[in-house]
PDB file of C-alpha atoms in Angstrom:
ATOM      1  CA  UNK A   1     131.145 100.392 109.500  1.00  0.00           C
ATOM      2  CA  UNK A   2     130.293 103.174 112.550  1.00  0.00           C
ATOM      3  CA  UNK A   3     126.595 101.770 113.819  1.00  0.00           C
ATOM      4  CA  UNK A   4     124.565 104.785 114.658  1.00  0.00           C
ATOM      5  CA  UNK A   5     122.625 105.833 117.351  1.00  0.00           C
ATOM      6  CA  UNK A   6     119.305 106.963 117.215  1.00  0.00           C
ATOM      7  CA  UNK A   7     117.907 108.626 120.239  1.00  0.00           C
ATOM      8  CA  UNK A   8     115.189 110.745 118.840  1.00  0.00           C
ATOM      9  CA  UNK A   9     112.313 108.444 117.736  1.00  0.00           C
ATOM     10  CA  UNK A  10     108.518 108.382 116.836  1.00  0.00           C
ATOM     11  CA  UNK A  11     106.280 105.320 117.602  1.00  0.00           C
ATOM     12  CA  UNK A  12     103.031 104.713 115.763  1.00  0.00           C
ATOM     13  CA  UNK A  13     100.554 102.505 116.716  1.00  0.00           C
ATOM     14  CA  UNK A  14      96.486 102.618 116.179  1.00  0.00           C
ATOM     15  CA  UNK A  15      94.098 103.165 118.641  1.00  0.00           C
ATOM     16  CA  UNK A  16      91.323 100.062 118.907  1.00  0.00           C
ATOM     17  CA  UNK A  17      88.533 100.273 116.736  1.00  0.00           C
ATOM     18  CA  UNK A  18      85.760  98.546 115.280  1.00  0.00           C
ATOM     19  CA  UNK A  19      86.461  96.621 112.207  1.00  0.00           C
ATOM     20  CA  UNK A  20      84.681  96.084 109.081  1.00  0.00           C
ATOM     21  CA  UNK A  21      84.327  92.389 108.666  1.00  0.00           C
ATOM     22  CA  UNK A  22      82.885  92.005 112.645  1.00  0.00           C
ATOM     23  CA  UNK A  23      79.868  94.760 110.869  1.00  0.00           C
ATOM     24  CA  UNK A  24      75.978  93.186 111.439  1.00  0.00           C
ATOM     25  CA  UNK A  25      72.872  95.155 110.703  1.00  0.00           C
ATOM     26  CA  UNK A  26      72.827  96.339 114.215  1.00  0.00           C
ATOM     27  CA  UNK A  27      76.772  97.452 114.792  1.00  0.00           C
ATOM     28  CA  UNK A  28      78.257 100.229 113.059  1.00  0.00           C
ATOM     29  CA  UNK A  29      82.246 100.378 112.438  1.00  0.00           C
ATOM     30  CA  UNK A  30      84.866 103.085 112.487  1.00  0.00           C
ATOM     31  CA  UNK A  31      85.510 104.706 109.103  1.00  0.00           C
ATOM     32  CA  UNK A  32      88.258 106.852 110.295  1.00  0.00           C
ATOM     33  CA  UNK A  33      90.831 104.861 112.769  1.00  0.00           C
ATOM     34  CA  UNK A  34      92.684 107.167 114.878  1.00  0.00           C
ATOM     35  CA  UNK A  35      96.592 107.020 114.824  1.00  0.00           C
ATOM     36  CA  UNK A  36      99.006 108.033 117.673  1.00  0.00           C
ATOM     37  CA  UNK A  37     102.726 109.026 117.590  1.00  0.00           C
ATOM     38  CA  UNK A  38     104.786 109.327 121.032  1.00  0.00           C
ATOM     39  CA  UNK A  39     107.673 111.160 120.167  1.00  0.00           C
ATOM     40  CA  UNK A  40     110.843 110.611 122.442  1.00  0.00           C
ATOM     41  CA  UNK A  41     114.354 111.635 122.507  1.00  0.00           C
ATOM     42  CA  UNK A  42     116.081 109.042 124.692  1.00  0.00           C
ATOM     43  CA  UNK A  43     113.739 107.176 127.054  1.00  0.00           C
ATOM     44  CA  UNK A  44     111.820 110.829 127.442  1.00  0.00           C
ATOM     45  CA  UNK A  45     108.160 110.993 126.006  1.00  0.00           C
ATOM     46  CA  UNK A  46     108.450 114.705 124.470  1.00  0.00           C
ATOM     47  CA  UNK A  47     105.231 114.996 122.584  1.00  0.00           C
ATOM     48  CA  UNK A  48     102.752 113.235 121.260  1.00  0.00           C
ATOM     49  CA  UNK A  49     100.768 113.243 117.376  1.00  0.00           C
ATOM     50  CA  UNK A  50      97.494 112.245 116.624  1.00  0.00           C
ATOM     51  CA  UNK A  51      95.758 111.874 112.759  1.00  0.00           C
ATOM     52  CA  UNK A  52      93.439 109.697 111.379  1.00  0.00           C
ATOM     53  CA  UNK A  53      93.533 107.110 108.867  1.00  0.00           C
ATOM     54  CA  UNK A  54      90.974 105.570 106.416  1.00  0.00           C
ATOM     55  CA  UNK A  55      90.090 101.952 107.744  1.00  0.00           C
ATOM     56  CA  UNK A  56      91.305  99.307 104.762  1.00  0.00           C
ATOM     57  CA  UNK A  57      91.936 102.838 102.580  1.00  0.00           C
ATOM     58  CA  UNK A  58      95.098 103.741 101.525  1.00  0.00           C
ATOM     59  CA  UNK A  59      96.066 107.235 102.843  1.00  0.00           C
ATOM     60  CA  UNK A  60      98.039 106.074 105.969  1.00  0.00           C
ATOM     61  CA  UNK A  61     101.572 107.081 103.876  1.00  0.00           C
ATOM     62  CA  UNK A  62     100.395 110.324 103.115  1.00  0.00           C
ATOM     63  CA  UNK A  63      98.604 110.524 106.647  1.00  0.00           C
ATOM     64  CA  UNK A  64     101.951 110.057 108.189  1.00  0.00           C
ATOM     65  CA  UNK A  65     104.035 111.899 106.111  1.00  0.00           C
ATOM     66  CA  UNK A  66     101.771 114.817 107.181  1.00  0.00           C
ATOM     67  CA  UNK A  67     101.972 114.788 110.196  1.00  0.00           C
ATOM     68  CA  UNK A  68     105.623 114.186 111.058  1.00  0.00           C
ATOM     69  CA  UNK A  69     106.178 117.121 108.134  1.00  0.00           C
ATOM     70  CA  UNK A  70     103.800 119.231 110.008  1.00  0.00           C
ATOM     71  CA  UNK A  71     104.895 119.144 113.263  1.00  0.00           C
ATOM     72  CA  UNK A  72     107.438 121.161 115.454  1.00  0.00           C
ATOM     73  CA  UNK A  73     109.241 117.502 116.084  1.00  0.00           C
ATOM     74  CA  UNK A  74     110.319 116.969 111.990  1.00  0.00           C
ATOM     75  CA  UNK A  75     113.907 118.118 112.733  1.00  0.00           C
ATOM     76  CA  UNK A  76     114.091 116.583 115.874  1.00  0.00           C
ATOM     77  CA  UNK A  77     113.237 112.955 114.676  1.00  0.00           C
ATOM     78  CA  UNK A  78     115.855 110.596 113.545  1.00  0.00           C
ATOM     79  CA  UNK A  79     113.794 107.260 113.246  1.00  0.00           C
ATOM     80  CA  UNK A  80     109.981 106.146 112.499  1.00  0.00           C
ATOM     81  CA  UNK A  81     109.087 102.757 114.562  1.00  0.00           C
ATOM     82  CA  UNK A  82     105.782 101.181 113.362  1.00  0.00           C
ATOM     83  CA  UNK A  83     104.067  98.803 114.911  1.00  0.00           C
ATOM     84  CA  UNK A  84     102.963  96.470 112.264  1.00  0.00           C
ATOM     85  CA  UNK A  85     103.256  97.597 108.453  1.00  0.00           C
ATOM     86  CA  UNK A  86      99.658  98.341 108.420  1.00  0.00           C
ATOM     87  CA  UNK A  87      96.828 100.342 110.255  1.00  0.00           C
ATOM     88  CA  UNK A  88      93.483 100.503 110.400  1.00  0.00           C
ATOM     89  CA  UNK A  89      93.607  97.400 109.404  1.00  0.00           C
ATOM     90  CA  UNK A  90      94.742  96.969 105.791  1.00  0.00           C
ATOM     91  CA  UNK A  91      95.883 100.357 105.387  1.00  0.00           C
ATOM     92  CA  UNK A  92      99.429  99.556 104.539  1.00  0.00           C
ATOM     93  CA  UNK A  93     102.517 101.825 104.805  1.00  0.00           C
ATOM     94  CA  UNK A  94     104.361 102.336 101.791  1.00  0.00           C
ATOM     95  CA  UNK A  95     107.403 102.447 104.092  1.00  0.00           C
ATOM     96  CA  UNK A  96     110.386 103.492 101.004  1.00  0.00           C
ATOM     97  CA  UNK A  97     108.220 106.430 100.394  1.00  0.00           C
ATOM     98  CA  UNK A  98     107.718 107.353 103.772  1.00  0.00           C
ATOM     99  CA  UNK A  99     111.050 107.107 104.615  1.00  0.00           C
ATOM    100  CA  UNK A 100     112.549 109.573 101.243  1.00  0.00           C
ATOM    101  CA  UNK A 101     109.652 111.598 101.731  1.00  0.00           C
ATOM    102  CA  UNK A 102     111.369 112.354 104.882  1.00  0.00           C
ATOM    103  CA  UNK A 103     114.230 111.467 104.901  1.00  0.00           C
ATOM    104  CA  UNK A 104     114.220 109.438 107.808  1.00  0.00           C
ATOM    105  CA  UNK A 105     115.192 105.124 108.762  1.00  0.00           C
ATOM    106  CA  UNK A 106     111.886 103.445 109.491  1.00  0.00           C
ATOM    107  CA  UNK A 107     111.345 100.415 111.506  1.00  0.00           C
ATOM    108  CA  UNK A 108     108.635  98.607 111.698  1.00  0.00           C
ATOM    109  CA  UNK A 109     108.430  96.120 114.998  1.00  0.00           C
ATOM    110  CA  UNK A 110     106.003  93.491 115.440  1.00  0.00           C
ATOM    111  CA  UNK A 111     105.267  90.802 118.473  1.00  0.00           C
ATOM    112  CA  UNK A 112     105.249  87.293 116.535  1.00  0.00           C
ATOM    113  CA  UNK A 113     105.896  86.526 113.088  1.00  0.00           C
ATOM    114  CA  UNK A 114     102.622  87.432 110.069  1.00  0.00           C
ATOM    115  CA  UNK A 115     100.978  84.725 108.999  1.00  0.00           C
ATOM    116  CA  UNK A 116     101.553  86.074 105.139  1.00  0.00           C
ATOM    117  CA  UNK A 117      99.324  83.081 103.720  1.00  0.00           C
ATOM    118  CA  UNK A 118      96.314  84.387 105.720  1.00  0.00           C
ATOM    119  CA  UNK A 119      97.472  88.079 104.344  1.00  0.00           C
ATOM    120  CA  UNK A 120      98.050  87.872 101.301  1.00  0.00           C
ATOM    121  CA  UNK A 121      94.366  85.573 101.078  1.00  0.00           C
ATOM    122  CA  UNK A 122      92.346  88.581 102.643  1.00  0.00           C
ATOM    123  CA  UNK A 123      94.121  91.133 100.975  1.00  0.00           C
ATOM    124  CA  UNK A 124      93.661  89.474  97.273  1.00  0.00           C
ATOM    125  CA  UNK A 125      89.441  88.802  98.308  1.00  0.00           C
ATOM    126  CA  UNK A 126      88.587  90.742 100.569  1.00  0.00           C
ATOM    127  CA  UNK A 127      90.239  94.610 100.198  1.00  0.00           C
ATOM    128  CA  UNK A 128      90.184  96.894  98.083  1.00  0.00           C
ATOM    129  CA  UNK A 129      93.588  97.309  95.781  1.00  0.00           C
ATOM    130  CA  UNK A 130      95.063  94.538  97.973  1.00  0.00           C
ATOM    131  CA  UNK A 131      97.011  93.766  95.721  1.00  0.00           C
ATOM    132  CA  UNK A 132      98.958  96.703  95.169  1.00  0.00           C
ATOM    133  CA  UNK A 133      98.976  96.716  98.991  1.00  0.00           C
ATOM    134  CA  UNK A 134     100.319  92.862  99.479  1.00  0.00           C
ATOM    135  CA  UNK A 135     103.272  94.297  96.925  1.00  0.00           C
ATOM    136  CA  UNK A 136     104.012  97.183  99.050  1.00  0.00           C
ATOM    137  CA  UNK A 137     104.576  94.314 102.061  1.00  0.00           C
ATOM    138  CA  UNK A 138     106.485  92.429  99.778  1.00  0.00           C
ATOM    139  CA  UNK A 139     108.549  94.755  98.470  1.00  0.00           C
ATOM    140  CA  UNK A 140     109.751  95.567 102.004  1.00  0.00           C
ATOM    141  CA  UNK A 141     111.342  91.647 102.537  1.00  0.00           C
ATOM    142  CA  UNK A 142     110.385  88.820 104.930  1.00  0.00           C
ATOM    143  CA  UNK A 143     110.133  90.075 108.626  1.00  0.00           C
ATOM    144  CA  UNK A 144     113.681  88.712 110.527  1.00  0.00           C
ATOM    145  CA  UNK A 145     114.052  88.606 114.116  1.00  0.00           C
ATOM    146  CA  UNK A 146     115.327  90.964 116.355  1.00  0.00           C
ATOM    147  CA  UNK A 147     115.573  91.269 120.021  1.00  0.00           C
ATOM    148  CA  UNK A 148     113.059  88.932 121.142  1.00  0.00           C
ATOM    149  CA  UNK A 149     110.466  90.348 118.175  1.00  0.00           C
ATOM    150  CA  UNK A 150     110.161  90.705 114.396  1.00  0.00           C
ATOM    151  CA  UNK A 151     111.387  93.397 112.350  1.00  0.00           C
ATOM    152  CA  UNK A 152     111.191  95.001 108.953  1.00  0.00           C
ATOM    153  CA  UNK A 153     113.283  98.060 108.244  1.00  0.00           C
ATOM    154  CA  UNK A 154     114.370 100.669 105.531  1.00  0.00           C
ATOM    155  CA  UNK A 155     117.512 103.361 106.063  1.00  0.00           C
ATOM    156  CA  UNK A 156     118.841 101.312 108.575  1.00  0.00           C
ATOM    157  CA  UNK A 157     121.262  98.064 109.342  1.00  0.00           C
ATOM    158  CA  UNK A 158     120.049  95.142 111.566  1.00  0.00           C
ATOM    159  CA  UNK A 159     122.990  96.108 114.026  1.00  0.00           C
ATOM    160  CA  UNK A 160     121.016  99.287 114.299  1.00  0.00           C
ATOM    161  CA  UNK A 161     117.829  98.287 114.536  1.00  0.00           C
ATOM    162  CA  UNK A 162     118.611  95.288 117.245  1.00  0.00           C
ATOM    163  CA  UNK A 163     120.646  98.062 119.710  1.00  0.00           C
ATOM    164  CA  UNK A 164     117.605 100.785 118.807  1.00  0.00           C
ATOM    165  CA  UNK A 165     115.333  98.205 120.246  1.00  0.00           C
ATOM    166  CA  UNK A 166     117.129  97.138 123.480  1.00  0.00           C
ATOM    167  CA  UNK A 167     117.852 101.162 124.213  1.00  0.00           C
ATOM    168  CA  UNK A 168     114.187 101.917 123.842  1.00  0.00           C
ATOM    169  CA  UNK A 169     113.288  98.454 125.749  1.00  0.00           C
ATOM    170  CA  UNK A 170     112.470  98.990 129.472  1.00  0.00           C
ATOM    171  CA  UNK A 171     108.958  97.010 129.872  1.00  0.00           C
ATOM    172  CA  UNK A 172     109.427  94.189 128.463  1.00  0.00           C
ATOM    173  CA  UNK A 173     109.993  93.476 124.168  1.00  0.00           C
ATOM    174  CA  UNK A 174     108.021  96.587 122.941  1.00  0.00           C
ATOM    175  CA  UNK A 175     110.196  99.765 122.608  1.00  0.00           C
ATOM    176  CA  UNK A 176     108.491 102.497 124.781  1.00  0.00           C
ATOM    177  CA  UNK A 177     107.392 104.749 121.612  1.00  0.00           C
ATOM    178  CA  UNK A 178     105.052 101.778 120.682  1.00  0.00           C
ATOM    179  CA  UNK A 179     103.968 100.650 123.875  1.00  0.00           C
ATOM    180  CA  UNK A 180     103.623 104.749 125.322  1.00  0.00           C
ATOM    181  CA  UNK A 181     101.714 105.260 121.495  1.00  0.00           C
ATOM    182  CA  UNK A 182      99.171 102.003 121.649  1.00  0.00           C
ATOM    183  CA  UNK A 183      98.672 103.102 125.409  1.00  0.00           C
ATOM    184  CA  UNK A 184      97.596 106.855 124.640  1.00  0.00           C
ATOM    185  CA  UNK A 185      95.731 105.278 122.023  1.00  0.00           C
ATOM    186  CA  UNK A 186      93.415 102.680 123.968  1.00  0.00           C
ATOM    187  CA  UNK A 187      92.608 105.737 126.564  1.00  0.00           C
ATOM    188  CA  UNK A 188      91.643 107.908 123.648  1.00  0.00           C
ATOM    189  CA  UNK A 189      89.034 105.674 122.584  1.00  0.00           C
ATOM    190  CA  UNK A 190      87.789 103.640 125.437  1.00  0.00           C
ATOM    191  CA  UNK A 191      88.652 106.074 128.349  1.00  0.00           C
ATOM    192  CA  UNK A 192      91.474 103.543 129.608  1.00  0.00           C
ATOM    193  CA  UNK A 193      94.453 102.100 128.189  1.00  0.00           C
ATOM    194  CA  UNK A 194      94.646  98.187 128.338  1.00  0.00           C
ATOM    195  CA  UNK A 195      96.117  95.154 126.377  1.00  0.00           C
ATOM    196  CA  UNK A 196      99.457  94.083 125.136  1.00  0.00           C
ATOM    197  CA  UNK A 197     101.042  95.487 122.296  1.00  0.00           C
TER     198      UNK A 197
END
C-alpha cells in the first residue's frame, strides 16, 4: 500500500486562558478561548488562522470547519494536526465530521498519554453534555504511540501519521504546526510566547 506524503498541513492549538473551575468571586474567566492555526507547506509557516471557541461549549467542530472552509489555504491543506482532541477546555472535536466536512486526514498529537478515568469523571459531573462529548473521544479509539508522543487519527494510516510527525519534527517531539500555533498563541494573549507544548 503507497504511504502518502503530506506536506501541506494546519496545526491547532489554543491560546492560554483562564479556566472556569480556577473562577472565585474576585477572578473573572475567558468565555471565548482563542484558537490558532499555523498553516505550512513543508517546514514553511505560510499563514496563520485565528477564531474563537466557546470555553467547555461545543462549537469548536463547526468553529474549525469555518475557518479552514473560509480561508484562501482550504485547497492548499492536505492534513489537520490537533493538539489534544479538545479546546478550550472541554470543547471537544468531533474529529469524523471535521474531517468529511472537509475532506481532509486529521491527526490529533498529544505529549503523554490522557488520563481517561479523570476525563471521563469531569466530563460526566462537571460539563455540560459531557457525555455526548466523552462519546465523541471514544468513538475516535484509545490514543497509540507514535514518534516519541501519542496519537489519534482519522483518514490516515499509522505509517502516515509516524513519517508526518518526524518530517514536521525539528525542535524536539512537537511537529512545528503545533509548536509555531501554541507559540503565536501564548504571544497573543500574554504579549510573549512561553511553555512547552
Amino acid at each position: 500500500m503507497h504511504t502518502r506524503r503530506f506536506s501541506n498541513v494546519i496545526g491547532i492549538d489554543d491560546a492560554p486562558f483562564t479556566p472556569k473551575r480556577t473562577n472565585t468571586l474576585n477572578e473573572s474567566y475567558d468565555e471565548l478561548v482563542t484558537v490558532v492555526g499555523a498553516v505550512y507547506a513543508k517546514l514553511s509557516l505560510h499563514g496563520v488562522l485565528i477564531f474563537k471557541v466557546t470555553q467547555d461549549g461545543d462549537d469548536a467542530t463547526d468553529a474549525l470547519i469555518n475557518a479552514i472552509k473560509e480561508s484562501k489555504f482550504l485547497e492548499h491543506i492536505q492534513l489537520i494536526m490537533l493538539q489534544g482532541i479538545a479546546f478550550g477546555g472541554f470543547n471537544v472535536v468531533d474529529v469524523p465530521r471535521l474531517s468529511k466536512s472537509l475532506n481532509k486526514s486529521v491527526l490529533v498529537v498529544s505529549r503523554r498519554e490522557p488520563d481517561m478515568a479523570k476525563i471521563k469523571k469531569a466530563l460526566l459531573e462537571k460539563v455540560p453534555n459531557g457525555s455526548k462529548k466523552l462519546s465523541l473521544i471514544e468513538a475516535l479509539g484509545p490514543m497509540e504511540p507514535a514518534a516519541g508522543l501519542f496519537i489519534q487519527r482519522y483518514g490516515l494510516t499509522r505509517n502516515e501519521a509516524f513519517s508526518t510527525i518526524k518530517n514536521f519534527s525539528i525542535n524536539g517531539l512537537i511537529p512545528e504546526p503545533i509548536r509555531v500555533a501554541h507559540l503565536i498563541g501564548g504571544a497573543l494573549i500574554r504579549g510573549i510566547s512561553s511553555g512547552r507544548v
